[in-house]
Short mmCIF file of C-alpha atoms (C1' of nucleotides) in Angstrom, two decimals:
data_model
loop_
_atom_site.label_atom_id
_atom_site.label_comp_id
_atom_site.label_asym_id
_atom_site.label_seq_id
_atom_site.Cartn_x
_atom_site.Cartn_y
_atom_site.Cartn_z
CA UNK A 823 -7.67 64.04 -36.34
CA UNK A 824 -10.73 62.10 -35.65
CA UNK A 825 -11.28 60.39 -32.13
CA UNK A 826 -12.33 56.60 -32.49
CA UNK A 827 -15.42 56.33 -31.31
CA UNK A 828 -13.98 53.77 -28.76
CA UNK A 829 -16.99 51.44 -28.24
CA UNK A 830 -14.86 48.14 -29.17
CA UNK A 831 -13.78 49.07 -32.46
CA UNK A 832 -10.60 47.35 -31.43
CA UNK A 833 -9.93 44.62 -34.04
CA UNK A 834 -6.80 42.92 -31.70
CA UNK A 835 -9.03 43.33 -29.15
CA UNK A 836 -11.81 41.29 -30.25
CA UNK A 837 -10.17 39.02 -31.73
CA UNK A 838 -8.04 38.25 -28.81
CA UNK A 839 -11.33 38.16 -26.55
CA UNK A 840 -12.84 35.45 -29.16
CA UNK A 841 -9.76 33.37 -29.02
CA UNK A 842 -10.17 33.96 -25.07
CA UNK A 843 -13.20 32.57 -24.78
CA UNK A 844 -12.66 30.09 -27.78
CA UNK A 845 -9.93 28.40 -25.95
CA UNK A 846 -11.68 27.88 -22.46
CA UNK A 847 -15.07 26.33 -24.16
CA UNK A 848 -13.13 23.96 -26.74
CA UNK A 849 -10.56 22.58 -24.07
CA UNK A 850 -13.98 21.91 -21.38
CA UNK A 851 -16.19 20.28 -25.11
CA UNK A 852 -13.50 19.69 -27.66
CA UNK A 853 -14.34 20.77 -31.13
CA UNK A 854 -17.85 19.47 -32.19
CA UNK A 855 -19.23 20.10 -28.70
CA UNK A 856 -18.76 23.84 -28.86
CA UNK A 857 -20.63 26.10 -31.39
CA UNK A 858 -19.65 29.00 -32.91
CA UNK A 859 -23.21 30.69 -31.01
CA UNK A 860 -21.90 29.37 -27.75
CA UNK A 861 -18.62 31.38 -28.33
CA UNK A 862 -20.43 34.33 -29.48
CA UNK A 863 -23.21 34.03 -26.60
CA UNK A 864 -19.76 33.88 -23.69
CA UNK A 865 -17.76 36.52 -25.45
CA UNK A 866 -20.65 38.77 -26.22
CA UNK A 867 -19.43 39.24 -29.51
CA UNK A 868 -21.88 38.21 -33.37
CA UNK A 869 -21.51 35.19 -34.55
CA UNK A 870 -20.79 36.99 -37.77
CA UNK A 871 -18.23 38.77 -36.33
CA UNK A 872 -16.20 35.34 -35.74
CA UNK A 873 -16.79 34.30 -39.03
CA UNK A 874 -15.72 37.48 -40.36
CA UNK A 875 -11.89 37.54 -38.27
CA UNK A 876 -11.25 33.66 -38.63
CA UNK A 877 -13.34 32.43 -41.63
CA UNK A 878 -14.67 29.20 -40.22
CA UNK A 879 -14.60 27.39 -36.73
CA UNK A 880 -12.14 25.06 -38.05
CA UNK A 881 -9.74 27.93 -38.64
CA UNK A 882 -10.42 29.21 -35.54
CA UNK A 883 -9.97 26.23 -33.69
CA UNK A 884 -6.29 25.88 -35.16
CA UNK A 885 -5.74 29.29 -33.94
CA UNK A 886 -6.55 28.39 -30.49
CA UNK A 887 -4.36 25.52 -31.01
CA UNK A 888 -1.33 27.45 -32.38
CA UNK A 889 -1.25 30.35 -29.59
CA UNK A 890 -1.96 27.74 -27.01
CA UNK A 891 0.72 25.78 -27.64
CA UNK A 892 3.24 28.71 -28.45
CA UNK A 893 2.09 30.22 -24.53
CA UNK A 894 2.49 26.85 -23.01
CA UNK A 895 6.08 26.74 -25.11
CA UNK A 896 7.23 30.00 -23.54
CA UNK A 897 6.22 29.33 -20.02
CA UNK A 898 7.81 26.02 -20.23
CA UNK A 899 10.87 27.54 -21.60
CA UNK A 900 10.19 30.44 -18.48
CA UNK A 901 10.39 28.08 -15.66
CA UNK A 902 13.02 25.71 -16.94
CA UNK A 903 15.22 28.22 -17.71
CA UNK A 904 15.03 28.30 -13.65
CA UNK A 905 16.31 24.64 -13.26
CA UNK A 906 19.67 24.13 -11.12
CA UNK A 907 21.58 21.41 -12.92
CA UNK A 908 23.09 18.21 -12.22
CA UNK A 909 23.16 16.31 -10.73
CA UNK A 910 19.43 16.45 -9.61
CA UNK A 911 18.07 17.46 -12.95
CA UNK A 912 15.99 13.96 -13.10
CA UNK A 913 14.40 14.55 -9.84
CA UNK A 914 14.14 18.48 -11.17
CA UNK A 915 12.98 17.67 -14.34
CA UNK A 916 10.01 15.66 -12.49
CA UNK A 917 8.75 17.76 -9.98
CA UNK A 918 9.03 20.49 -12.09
CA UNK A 919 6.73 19.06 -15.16
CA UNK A 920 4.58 17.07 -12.81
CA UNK A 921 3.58 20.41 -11.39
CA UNK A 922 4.04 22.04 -14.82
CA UNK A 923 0.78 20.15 -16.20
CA UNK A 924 -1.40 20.80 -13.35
CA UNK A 925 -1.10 24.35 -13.96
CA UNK A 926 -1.79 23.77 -17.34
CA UNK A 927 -4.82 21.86 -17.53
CA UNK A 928 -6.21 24.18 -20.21
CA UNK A 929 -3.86 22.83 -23.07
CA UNK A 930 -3.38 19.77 -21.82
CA UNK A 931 -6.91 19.38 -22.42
CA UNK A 932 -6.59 21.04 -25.71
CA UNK A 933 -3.79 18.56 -26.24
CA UNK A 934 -6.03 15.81 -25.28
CA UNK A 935 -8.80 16.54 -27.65
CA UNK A 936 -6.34 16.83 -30.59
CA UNK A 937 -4.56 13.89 -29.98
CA UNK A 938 -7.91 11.88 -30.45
CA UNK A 939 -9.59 13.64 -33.25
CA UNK A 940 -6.61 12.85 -35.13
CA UNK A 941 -4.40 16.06 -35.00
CA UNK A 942 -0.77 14.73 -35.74
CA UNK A 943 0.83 17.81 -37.95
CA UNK A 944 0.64 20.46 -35.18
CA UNK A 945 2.63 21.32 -31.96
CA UNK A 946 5.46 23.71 -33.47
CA UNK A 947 6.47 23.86 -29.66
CA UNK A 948 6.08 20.23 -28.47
CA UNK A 949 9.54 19.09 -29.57
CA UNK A 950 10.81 22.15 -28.26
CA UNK A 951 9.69 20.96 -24.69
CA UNK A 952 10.56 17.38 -24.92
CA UNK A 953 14.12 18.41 -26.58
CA UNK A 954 15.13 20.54 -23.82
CA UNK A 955 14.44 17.65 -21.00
CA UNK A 956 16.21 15.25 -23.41
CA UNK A 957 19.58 16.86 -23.44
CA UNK A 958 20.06 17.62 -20.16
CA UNK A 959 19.40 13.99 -20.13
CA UNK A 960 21.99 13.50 -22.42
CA UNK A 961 24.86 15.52 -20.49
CA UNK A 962 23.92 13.83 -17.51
CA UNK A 963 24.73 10.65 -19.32
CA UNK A 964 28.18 12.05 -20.88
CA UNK A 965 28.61 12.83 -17.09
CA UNK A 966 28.07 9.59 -15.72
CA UNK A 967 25.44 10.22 -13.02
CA UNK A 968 23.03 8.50 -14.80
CA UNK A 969 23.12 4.60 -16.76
CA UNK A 970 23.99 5.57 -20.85
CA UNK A 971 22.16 2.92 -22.40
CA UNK A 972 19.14 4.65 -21.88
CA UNK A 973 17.45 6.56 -24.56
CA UNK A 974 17.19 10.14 -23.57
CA UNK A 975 13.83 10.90 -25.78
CA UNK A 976 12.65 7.48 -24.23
CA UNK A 977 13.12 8.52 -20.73
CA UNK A 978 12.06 11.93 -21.57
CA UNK A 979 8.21 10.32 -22.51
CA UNK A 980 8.16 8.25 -19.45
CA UNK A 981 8.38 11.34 -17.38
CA UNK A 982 5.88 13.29 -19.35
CA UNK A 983 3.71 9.87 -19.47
CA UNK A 984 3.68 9.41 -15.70
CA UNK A 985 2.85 13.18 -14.98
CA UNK A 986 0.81 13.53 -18.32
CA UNK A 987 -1.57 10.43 -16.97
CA UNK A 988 -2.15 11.53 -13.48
CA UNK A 989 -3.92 14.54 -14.32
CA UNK A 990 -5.80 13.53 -17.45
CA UNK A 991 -7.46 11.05 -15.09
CA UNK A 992 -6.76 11.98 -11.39
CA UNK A 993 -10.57 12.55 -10.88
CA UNK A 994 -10.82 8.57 -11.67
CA UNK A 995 -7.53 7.66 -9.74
CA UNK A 996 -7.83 9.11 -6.33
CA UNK A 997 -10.99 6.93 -6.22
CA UNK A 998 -8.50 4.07 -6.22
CA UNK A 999 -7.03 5.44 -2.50
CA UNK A 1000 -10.77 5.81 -1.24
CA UNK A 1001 -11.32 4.71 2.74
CA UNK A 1002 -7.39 5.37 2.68
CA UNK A 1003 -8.31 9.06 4.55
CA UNK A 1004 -5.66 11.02 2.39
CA UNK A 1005 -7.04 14.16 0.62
CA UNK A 1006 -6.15 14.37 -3.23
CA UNK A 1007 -3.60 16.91 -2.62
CA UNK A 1008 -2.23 14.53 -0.43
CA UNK A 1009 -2.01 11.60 -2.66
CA UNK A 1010 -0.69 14.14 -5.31
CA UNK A 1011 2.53 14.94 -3.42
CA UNK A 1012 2.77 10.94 -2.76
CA UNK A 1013 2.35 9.61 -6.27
CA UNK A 1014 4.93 12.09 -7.28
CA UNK A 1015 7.27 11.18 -4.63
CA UNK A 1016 6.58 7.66 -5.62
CA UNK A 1017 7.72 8.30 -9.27
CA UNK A 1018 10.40 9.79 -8.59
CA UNK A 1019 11.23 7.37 -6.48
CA UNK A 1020 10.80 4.73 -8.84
CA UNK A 1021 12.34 6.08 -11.84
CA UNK A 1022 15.82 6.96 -10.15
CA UNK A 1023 15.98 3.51 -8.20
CA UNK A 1024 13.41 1.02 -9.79
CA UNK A 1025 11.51 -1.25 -8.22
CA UNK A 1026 13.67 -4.24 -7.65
CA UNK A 1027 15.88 -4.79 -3.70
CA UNK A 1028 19.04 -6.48 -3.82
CA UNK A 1029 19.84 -4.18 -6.88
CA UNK A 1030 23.22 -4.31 -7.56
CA UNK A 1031 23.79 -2.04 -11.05
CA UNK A 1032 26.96 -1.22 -12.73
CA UNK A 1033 27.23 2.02 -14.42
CA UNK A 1034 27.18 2.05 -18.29
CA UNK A 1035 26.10 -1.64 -17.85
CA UNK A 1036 24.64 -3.62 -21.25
CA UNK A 1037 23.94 -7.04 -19.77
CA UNK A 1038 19.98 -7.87 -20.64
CA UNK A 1039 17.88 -8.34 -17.99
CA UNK A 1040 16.78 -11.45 -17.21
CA UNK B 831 -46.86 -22.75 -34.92
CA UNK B 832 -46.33 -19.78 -36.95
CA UNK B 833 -42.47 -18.69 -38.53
CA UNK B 834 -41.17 -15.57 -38.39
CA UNK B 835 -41.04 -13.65 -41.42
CA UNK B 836 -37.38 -14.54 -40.55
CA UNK B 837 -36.55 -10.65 -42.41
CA UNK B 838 -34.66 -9.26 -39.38
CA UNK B 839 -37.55 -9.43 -36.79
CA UNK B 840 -34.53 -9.73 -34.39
CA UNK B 841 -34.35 -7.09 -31.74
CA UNK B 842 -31.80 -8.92 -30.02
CA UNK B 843 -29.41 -8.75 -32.87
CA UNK B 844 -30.58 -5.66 -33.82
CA UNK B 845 -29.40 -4.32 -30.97
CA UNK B 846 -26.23 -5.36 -30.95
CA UNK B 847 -25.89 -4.32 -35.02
CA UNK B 848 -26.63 -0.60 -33.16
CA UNK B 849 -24.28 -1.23 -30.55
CA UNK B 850 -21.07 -2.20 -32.70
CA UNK B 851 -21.59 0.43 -35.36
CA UNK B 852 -22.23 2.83 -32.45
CA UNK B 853 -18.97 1.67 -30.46
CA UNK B 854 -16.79 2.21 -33.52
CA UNK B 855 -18.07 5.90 -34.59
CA UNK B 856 -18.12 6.93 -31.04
CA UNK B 857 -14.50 5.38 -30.89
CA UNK B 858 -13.50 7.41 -33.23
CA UNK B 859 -15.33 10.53 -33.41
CA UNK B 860 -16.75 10.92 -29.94
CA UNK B 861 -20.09 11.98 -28.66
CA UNK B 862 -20.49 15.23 -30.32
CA UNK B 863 -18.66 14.13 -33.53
CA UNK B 864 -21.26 11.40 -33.92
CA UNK B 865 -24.91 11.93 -35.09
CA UNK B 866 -27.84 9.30 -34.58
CA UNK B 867 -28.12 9.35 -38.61
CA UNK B 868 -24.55 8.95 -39.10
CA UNK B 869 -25.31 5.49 -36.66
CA UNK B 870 -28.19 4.59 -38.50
CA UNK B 871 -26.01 4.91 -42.00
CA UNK B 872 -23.30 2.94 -41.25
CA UNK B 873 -25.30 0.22 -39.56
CA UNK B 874 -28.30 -0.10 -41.77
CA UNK B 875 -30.94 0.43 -39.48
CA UNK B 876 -33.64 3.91 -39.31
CA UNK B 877 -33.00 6.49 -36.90
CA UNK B 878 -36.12 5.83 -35.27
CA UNK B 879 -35.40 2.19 -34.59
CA UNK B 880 -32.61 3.19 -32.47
CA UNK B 881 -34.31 5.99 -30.59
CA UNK B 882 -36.68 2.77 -30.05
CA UNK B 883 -33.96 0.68 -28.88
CA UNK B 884 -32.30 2.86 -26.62
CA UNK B 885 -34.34 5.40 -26.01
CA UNK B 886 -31.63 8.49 -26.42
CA UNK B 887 -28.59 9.09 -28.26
CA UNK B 888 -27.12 9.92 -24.81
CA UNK B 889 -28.22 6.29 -23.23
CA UNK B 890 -26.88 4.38 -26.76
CA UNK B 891 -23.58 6.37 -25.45
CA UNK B 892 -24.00 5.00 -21.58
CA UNK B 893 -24.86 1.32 -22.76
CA UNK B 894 -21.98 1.85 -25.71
CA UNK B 895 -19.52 2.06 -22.35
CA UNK B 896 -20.88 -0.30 -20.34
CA UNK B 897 -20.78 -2.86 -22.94
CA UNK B 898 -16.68 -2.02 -24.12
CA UNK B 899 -15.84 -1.96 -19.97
CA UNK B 900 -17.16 -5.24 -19.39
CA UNK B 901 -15.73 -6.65 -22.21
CA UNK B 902 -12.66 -4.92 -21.86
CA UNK B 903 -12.55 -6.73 -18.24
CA UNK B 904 -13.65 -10.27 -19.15
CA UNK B 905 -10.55 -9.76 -21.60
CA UNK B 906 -7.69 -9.18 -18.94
CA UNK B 907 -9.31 -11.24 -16.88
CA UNK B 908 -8.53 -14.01 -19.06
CA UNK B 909 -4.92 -12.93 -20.47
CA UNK B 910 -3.69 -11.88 -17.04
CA UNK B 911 -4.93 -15.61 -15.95
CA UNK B 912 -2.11 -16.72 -17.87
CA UNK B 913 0.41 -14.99 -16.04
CA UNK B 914 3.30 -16.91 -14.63
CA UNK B 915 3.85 -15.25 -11.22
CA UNK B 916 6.96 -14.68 -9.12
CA UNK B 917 9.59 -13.53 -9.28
CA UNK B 918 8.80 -11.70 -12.77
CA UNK B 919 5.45 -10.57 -12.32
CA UNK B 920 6.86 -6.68 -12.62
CA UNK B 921 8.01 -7.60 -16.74
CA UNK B 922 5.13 -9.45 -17.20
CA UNK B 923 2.54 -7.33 -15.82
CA UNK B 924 4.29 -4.12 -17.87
CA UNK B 925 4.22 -6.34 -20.97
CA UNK B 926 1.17 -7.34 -20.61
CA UNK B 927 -0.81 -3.95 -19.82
CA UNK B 928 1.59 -2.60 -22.92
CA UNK B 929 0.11 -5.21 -25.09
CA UNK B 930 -3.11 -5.47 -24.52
CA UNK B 931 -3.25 -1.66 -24.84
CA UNK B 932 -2.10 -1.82 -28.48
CA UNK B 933 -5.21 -4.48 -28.65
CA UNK B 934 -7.73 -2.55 -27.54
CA UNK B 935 -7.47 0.73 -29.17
CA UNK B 936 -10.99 1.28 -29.22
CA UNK B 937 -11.82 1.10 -25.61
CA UNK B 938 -9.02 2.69 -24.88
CA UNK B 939 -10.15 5.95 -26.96
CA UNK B 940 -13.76 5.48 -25.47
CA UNK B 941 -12.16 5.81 -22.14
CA UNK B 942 -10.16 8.71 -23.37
CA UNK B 943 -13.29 10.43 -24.62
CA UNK B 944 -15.11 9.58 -21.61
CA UNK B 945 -12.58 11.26 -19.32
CA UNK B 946 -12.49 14.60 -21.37
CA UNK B 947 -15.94 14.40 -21.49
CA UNK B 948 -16.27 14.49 -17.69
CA UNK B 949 -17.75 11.13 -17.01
CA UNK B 950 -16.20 10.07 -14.13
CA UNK B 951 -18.98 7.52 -12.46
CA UNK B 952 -18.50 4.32 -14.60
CA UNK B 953 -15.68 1.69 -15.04
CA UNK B 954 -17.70 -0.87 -12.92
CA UNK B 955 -14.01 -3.21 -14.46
CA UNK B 956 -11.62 -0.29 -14.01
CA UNK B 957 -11.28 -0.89 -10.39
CA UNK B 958 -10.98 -4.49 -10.59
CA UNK B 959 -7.95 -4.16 -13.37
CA UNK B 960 -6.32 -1.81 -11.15
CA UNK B 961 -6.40 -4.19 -8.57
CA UNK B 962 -4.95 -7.84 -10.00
CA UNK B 963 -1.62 -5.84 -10.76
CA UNK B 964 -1.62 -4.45 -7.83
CA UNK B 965 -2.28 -7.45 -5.32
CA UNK B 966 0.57 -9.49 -6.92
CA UNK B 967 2.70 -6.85 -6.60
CA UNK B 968 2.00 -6.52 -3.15
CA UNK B 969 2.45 -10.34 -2.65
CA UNK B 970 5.85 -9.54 -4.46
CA UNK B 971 6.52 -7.13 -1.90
CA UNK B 972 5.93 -9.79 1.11
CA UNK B 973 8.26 -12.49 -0.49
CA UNK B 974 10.65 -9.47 -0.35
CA UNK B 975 11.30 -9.73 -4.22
CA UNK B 976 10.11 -6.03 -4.65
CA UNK B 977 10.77 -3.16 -1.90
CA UNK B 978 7.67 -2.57 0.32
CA UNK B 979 8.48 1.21 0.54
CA UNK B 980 6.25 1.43 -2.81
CA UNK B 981 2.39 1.77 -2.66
CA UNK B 982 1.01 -1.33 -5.01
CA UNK B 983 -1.40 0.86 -6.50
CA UNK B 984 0.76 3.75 -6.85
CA UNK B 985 3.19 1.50 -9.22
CA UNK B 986 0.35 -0.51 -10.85
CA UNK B 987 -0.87 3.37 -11.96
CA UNK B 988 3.15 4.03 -13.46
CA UNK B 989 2.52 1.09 -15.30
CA UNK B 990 -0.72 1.89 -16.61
CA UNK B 991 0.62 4.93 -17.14
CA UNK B 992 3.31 4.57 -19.21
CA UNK B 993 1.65 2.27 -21.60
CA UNK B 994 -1.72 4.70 -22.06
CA UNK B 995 0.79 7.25 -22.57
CA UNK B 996 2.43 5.83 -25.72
CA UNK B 997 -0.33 4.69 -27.49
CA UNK B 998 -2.04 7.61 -26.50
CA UNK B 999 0.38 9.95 -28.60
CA UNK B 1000 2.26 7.15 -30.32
CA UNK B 1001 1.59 8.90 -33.61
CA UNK B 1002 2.97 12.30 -32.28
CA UNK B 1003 5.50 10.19 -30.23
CA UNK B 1004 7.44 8.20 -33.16
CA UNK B 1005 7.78 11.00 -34.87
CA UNK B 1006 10.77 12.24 -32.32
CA UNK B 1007 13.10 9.49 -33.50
CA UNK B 1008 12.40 10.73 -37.25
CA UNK B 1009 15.93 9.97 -38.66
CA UNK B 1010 17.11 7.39 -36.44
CA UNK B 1011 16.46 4.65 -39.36
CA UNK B 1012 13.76 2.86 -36.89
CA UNK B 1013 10.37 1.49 -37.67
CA UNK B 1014 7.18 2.04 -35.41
CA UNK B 1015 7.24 -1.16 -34.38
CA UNK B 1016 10.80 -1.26 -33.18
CA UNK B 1017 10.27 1.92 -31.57
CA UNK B 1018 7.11 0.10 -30.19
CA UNK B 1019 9.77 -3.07 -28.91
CA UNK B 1020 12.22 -0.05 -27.65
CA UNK B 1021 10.06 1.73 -25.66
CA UNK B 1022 8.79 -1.19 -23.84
CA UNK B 1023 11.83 -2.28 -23.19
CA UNK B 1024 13.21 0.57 -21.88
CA UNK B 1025 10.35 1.44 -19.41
CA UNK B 1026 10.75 -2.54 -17.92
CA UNK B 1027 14.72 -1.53 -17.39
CA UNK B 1028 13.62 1.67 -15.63
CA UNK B 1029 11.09 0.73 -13.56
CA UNK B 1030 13.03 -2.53 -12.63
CA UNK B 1031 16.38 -0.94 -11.89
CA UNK B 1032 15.86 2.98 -11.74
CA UNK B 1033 17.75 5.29 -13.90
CA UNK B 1034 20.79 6.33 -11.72
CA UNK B 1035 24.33 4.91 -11.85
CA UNK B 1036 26.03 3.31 -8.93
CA UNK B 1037 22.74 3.00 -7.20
CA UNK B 1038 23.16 0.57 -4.22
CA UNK B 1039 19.63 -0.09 -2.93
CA UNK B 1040 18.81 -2.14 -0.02
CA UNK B 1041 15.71 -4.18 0.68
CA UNK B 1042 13.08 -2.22 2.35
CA UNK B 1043 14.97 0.93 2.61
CA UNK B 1044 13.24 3.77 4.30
CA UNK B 1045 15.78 6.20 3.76
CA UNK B 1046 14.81 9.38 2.13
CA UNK B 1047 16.06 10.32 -1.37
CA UNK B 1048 19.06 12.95 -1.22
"C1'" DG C 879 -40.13 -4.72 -34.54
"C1'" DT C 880 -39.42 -1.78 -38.14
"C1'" DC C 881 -40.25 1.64 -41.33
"C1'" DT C 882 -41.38 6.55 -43.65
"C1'" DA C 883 -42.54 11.03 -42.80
"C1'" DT C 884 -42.10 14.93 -40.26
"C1'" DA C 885 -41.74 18.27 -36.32
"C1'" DT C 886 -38.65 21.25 -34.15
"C1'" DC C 887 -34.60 23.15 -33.27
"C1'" DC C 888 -29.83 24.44 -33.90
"C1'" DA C 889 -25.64 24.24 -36.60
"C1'" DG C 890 -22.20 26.90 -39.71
"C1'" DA C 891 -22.03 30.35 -42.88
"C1'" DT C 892 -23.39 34.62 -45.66
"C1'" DA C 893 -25.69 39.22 -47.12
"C1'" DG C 894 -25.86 43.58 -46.51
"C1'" DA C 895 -26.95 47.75 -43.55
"C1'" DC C 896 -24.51 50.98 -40.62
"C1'" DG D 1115 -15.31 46.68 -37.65
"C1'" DT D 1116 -19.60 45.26 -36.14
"C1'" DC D 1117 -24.24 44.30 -36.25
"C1'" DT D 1118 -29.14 42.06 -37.53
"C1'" DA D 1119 -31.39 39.12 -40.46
"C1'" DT D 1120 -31.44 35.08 -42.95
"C1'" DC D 1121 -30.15 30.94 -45.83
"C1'" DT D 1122 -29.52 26.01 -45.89
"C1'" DG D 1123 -28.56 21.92 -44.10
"C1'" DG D 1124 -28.31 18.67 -40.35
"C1'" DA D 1125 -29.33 17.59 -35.58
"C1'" DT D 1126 -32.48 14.84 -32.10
"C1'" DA D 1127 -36.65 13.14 -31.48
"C1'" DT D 1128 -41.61 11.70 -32.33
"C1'" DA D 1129 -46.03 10.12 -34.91
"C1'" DG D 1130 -48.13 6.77 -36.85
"C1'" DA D 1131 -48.57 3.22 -40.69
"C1'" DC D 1132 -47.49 -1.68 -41.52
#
DNA sequence: GTCTATATCCAGATAGAC
DNA sequence: GTCTATCTGGATATAGAC
């Protein structure tokens, strides 16, 4: 049998070193600030070469989409597979997506970029991740450690809101603590405390809350 | 005294022809998405008129910004004047922010663009926003109406948060509650509703809070 | 102050050799 | 499967007439 001549005639390979590369440059530019030349310039691969394993940059774009949100899916599902359960699984839930988005600034940027230029039909995983939060949610509820006229899928985007926010523009908000002498890493660990804080006790004193109440507020 | 050929011999409102159609396609297209002939399409006016005017596509982008931020703040300067103040100020600062969010769509996508785009320097009104909310809540904190064991800025960044957040994603977002029989817009009403019951009053049952706690959670 | 014409470069995509 | 060479259009920016 012949021997390949093993110089990179590795279709997987390339393509996966494309998408590689791909995926770093249009999460730091977003879509129209990349070309397909810049791609083949970092990954050392022809431009004709991309054209030829993903037809255009808009189909590979979508790629990059699709395998970036099915790897942030699985890790998700990875590390919250690891979460004890009630009754902490708010102040779980929290930490562990606050810190959950910082490692994943890649699609979150990704995310980010989509979300403006008017991507609505993706994200195969997204309900996935929001889903699994939700009904843990839920059986807390049915459990009685936390208040059932709450909306599970509501408190569910509140969480991912006040972790999601942080660190799309934490290079703007720690400005807001300048002269205060805390490092960013510092004020990291507070604003997270202070969420959590926040979202199991509010922000009112003299509380006094009955469980399963319906009164209105005010 | 001679008259103008009266034609459009106006730089002044030339200008500002430039800047509007510029603010809208940057709005929604971004930087890159946006060409200088796409600008001088839409608004009338020959690409080299606006190189005249403003020198570079890049500077139209810079002045573009400047020009939404200051309005933007001139703007919530005069809603938030109309703010009743204690004891509510928490409701009607969240309703507020959520509000005028929905009503500025397009700055807030500049902003959005901005902060992918790794322009971090500007917001000469971002600070001072940031800052109303957060001295009345801290005056709410010394008339002991909210507990003083929260950093002003720290909540006045929830808030923001959670109101960037959904209109952010609201198109991916309202899609989760596909079946419950709910429009947008009462899904719109829900959500702020149930992020003012949270951060008033937390989400756990039986909580019994007391003013100024310093005790540490669980 | 505003235009037309154009220079120069770079984009996405394809042809065809190996 | 991968490359070099190239097509065609569009990008930013400038020159110079009016």
């Amino acid at each position: 049998m012949l021997v390949e001549k093993a110089k990179s005639r590795d279709a997987e390979n390339t393509k996966q070193a494309i998408l590689d590369v791909a995926e770093k440059l249009f999460s730091e530019k977003g879509f129209s600030g990349v070309s397909v030349r810049d791609i083949s310039e970092a990954s050392g691969v022809s431009q004709s070469l991309i054209h030829h394993h993903f037809g255009s940059k808009h189909a590979l774009y979508q790629e990059v989409k699709r395998r970036a949100i099915e790897r942030f899916w699985h890790k998700w599902h990875a590390r919250t597979s690891a979460i004890t359960h009630r009754p902490n699984i708010i102040r779980e839930g929290i930490e562990t997506f606050y810190w959950f988005v910082r490692d994943n600034q890649t699609i979150m940027r990704l995310s980010c970029w989509a979300c403006l230029e008017g991507d609505t039909d993706l994200w195969p995983g997204e309900k996935e991740t929001m889903d699994f939060l939700a009904q843990e949610i839920a059986e807390a509820q049915r459990e009685g450690i936390l208040r059932n006229d709450i909306d599970p899928i509501m408190l569910t985007i509140l969480i991912e809101a006040a972790s999601f926010f942080w660190w799309q523009y934490r290079a703007n908000l720690v400005k807001l603590f300048e002269g205060s002498g805390r490092s960013a890493g510092e004020i990291d660990c507070e604003y997270l405390q202070t969420i959590t804080k926040i979202l199991l006790c509010g922000v009112l004193t003299h509380q006094k809350q009955t469980s399963g109440s319906k009164e209105e507020l005010h």
